[in-house]
mmCIF file of C-alpha atoms in Angstrom:
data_model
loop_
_atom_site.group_PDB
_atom_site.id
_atom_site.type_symbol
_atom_site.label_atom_id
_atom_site.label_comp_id
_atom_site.label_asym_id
_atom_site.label_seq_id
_atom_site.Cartn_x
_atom_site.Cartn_y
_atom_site.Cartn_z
ATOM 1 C CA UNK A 132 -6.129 34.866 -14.338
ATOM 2 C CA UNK A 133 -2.887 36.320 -12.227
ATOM 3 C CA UNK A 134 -0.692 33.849 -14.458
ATOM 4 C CA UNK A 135 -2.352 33.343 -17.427
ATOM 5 C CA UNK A 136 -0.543 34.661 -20.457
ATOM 6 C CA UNK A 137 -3.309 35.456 -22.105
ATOM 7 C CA UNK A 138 -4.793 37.781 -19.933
ATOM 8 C CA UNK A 139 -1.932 39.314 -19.619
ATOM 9 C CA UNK A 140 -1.663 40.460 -23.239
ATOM 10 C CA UNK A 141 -5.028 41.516 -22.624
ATOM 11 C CA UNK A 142 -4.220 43.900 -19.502
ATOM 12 C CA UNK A 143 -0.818 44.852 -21.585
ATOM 13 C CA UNK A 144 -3.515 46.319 -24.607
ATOM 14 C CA UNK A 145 -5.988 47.898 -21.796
ATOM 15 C CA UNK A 146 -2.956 49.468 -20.567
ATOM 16 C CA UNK A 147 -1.370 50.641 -23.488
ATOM 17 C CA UNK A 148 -5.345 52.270 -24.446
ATOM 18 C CA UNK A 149 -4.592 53.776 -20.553
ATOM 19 C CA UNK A 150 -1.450 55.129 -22.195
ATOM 20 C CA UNK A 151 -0.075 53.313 -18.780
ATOM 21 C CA UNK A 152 3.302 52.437 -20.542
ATOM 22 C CA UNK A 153 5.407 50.847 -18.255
ATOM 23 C CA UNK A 154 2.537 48.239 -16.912
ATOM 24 C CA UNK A 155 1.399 47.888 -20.930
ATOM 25 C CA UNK A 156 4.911 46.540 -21.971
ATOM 26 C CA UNK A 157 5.174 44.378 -18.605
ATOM 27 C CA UNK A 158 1.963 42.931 -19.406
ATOM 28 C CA UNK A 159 2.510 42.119 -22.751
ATOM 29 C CA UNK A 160 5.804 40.832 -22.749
ATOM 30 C CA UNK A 161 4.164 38.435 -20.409
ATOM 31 C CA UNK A 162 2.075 37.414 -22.293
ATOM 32 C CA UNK A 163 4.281 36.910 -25.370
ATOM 33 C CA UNK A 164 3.746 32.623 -24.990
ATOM 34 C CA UNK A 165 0.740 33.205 -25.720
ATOM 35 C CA UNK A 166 0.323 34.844 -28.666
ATOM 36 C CA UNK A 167 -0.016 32.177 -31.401
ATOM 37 C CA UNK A 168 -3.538 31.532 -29.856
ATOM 38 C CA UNK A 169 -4.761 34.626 -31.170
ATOM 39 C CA UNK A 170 -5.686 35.729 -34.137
ATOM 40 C CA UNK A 171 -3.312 37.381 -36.694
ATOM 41 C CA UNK A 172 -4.854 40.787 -36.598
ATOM 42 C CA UNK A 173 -5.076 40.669 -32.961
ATOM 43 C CA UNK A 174 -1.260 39.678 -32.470
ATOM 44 C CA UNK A 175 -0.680 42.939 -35.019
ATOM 45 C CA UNK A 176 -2.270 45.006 -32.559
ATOM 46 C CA UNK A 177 -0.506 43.516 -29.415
ATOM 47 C CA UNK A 178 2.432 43.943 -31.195
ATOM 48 C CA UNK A 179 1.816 47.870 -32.383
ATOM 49 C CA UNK A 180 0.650 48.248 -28.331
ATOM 50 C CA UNK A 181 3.928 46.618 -27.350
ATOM 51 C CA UNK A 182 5.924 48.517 -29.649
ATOM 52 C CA UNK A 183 4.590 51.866 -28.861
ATOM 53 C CA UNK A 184 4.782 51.430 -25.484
ATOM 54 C CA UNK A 185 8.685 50.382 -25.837
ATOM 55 C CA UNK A 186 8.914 53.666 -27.834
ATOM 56 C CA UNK A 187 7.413 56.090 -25.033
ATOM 57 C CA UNK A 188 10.239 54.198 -22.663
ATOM 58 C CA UNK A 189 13.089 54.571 -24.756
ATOM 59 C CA UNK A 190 13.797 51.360 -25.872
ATOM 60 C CA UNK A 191 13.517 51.619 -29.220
ATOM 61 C CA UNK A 192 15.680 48.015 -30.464
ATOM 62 C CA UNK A 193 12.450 46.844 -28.546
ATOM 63 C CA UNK A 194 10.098 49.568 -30.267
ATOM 64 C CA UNK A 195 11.090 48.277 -33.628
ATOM 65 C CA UNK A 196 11.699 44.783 -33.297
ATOM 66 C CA UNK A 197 7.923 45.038 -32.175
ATOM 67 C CA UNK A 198 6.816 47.405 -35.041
ATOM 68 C CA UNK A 199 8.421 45.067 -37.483
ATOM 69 C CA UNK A 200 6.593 42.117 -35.603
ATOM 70 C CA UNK A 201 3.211 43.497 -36.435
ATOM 71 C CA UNK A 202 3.751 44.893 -39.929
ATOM 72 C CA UNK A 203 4.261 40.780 -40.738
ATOM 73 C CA UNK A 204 1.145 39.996 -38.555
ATOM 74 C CA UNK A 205 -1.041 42.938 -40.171
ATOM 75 C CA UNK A 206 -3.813 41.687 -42.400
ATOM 76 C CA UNK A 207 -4.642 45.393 -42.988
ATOM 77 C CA UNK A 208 -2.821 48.554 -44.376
ATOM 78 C CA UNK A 209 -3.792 50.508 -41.724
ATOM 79 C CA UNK A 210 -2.163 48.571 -39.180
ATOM 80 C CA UNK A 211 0.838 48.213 -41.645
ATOM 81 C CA UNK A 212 0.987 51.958 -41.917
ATOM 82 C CA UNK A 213 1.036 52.511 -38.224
ATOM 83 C CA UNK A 214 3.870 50.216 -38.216
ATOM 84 C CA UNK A 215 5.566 51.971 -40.447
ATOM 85 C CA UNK A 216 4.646 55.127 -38.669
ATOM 86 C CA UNK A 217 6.337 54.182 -35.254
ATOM 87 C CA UNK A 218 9.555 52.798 -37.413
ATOM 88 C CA UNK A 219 9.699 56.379 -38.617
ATOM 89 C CA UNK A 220 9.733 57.781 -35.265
ATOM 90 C CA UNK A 221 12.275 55.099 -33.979
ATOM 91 C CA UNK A 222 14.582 56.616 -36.616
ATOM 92 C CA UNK A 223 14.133 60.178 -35.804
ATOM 93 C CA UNK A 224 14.703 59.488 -31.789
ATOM 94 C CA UNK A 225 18.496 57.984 -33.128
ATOM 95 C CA UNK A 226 19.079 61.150 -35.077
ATOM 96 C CA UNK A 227 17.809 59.842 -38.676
ATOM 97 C CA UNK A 228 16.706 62.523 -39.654
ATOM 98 C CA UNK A 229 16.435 62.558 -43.369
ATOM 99 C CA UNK A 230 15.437 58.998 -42.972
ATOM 100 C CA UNK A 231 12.671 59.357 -41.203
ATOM 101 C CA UNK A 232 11.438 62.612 -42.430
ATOM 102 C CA UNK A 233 11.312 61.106 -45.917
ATOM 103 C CA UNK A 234 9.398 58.122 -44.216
ATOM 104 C CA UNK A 235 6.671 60.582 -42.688
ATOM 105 C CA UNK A 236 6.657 62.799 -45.753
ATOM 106 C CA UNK A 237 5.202 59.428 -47.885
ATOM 107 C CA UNK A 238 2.967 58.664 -44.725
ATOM 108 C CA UNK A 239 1.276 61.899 -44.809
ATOM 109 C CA UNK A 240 -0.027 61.360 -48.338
ATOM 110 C CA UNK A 241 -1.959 57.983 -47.337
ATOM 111 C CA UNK A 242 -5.186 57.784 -47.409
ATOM 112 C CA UNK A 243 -5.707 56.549 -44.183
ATOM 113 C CA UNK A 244 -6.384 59.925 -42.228
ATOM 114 C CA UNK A 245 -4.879 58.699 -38.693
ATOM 115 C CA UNK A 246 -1.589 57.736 -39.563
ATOM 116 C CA UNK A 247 -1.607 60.669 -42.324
ATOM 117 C CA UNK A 248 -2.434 63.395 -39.419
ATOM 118 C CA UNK A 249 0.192 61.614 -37.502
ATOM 119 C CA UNK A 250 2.717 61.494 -39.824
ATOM 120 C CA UNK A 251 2.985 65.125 -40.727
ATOM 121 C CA UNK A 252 2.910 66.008 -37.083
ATOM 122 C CA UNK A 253 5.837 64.297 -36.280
ATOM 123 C CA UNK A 254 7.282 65.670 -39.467
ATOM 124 C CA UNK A 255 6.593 69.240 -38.249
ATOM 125 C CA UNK A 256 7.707 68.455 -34.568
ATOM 126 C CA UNK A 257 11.347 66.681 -36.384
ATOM 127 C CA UNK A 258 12.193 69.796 -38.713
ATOM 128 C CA UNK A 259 11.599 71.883 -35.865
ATOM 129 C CA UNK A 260 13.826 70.138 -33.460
ATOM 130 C CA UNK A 261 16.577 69.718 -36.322
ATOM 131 C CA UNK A 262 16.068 73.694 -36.704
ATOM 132 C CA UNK A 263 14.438 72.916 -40.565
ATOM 133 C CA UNK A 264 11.609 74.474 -39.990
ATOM 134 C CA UNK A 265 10.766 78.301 -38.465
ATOM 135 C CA UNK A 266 8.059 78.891 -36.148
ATOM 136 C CA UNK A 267 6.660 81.542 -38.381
ATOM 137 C CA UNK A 268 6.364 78.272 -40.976
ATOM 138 C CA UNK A 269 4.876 76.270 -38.973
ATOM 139 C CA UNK A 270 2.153 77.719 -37.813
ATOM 140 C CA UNK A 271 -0.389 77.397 -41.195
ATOM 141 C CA UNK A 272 0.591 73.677 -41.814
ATOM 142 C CA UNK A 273 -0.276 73.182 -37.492
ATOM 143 C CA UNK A 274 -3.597 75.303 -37.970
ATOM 144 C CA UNK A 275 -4.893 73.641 -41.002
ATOM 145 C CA UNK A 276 -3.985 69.759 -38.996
ATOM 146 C CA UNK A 277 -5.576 71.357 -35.456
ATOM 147 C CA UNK A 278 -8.676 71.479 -37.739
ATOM 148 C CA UNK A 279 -8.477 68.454 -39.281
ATOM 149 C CA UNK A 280 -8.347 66.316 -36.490
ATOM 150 C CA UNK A 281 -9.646 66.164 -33.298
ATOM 151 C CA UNK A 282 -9.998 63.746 -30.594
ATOM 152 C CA UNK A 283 -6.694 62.283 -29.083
ATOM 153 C CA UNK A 284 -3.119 62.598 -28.160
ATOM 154 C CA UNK A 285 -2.452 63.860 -31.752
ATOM 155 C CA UNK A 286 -4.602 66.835 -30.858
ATOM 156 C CA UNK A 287 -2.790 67.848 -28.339
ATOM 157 C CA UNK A 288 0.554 67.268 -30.044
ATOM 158 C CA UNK A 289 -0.444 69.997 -32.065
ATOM 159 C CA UNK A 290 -1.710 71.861 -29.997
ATOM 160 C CA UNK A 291 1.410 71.716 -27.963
ATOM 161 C CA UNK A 292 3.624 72.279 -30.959
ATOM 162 C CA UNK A 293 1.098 75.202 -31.974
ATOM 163 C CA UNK A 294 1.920 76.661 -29.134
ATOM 164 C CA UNK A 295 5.674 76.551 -29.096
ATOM 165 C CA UNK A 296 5.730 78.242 -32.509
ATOM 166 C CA UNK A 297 3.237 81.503 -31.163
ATOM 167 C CA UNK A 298 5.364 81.469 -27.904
ATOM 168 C CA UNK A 299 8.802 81.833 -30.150
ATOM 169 C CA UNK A 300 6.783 84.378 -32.356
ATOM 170 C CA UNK A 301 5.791 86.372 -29.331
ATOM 171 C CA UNK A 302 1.914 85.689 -29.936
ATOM 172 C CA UNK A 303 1.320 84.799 -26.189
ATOM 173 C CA UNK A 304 -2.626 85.394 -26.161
ATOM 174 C CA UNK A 305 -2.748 82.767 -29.217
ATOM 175 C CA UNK A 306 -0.575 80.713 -27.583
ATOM 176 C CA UNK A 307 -2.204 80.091 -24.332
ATOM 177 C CA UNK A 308 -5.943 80.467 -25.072
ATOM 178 C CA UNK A 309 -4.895 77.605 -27.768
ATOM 179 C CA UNK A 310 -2.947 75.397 -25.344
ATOM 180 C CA UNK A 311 -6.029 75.900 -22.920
ATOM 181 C CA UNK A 312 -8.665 74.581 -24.842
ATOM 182 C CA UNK A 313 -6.984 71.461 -25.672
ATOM 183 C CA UNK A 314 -6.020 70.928 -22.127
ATOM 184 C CA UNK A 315 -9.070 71.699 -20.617
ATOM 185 C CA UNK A 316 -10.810 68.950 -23.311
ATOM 186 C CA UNK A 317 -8.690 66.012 -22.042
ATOM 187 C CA UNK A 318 -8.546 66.449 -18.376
ATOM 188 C CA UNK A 319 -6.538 63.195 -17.416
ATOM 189 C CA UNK A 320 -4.677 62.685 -20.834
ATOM 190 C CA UNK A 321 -1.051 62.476 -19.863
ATOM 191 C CA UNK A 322 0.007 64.977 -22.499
ATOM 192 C CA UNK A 323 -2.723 67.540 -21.102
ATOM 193 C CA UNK A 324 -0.976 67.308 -17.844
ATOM 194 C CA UNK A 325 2.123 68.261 -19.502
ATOM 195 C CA UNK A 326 0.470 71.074 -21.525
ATOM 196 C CA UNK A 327 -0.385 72.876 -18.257
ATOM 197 C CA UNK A 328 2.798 72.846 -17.042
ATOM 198 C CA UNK A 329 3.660 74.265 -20.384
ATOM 199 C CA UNK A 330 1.084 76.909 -19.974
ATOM 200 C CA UNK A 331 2.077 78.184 -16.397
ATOM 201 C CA UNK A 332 5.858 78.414 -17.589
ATOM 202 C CA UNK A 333 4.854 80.142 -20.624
ATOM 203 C CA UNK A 334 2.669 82.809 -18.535
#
């Protein structure tokens, strides 16, 4: 199965799951021949793995050429959404800001909870890093989404961002003990690994 394109879209989307970037886009840009044999709800989710993993490298003519890819494969909204969701992103990352902050500001108001949780995380984490947004602000929106979702790399997003906004406030009992339990609940999540290192710079 070494050369069959097939497989490889296959260990591309195991990878991407792995949040293994750099093997998931090798994989499935191998196995981009093969697509047509699948599917079109399965080539929308080779193409959403592809493009985020193009995203988390940087490339993001790749991330969006993908995204756009599966939005006309989706048979679904919620794969359309997530789409959409990673386009919005792909703007922000080339200093769009308004762009893709009124992008995420419609995605939040879905009703698909995933991409909705999503969206207005990134939303947060954007007006922060464009300085729209205080820490003292965004602290009740990043409470009320810590308890509205749990489970993933979102979680720890917020977490992480929760965490930034106490440490600018000077809260740094709230900041840590937060960071903590989300790190200590996903022990080989990339991201976690990251939040410790956050944690011992911020003690």
């Amino acid at each position: 199965l070494a050369s069959n394109p097939s497989a490889a879209l296959w260990r591309g989307y195991a990878a991407s799951l792995r949040k293994d970037w750099p093997a998931a886009r090798r994989d499935l840009e191998r196995g981009a021949g093969a697509m047509e044999e699948h599917p079109p709800a399965w080539r929308a989710r080779f193409q959403l793995a592809l493009a985020r993993a193009a995203f988390e490298l940087n490339d993001h003519a790749a991330a969006e050429t993908a995204a756009r890819a599966a939005m006309g494969q989706a048979r679904d909204a919620s794969m359309r959404l997530q789409a959409r969701l990673i386009e919005a992103r792909v703007m922000g990352a080339r200093g769009q800001t308004q762009q893709a902050l009124d992008v995420l500001d419609q995605l939040a108001r879905v009703r698909d909870e995933e991409v909705a949780v999503a969206a207005a995380v990134e939303s947060i984490r954007l007006r922060r890093q464009a300085g729209l947004m205080r820490a003292v602000d965004a602290v009740e929106p990043l409470e009320a989404l810590r308890f509205r979702w749990r489970g993933d790399a979102t979680e720890l997003a917020i977490v992480g961002l929760l965490g930034e906004a106490y440490s600018e406030l000077g809260r740094w009992r709230e900041a840590l003990a937060t960071m903590r339990i989300a790190a200590d609940r996903f022990p080989s999540d990339p991201a976690a690994r990251q939040l410790r290192a956050d944690m011992i710079n911020l003690f």
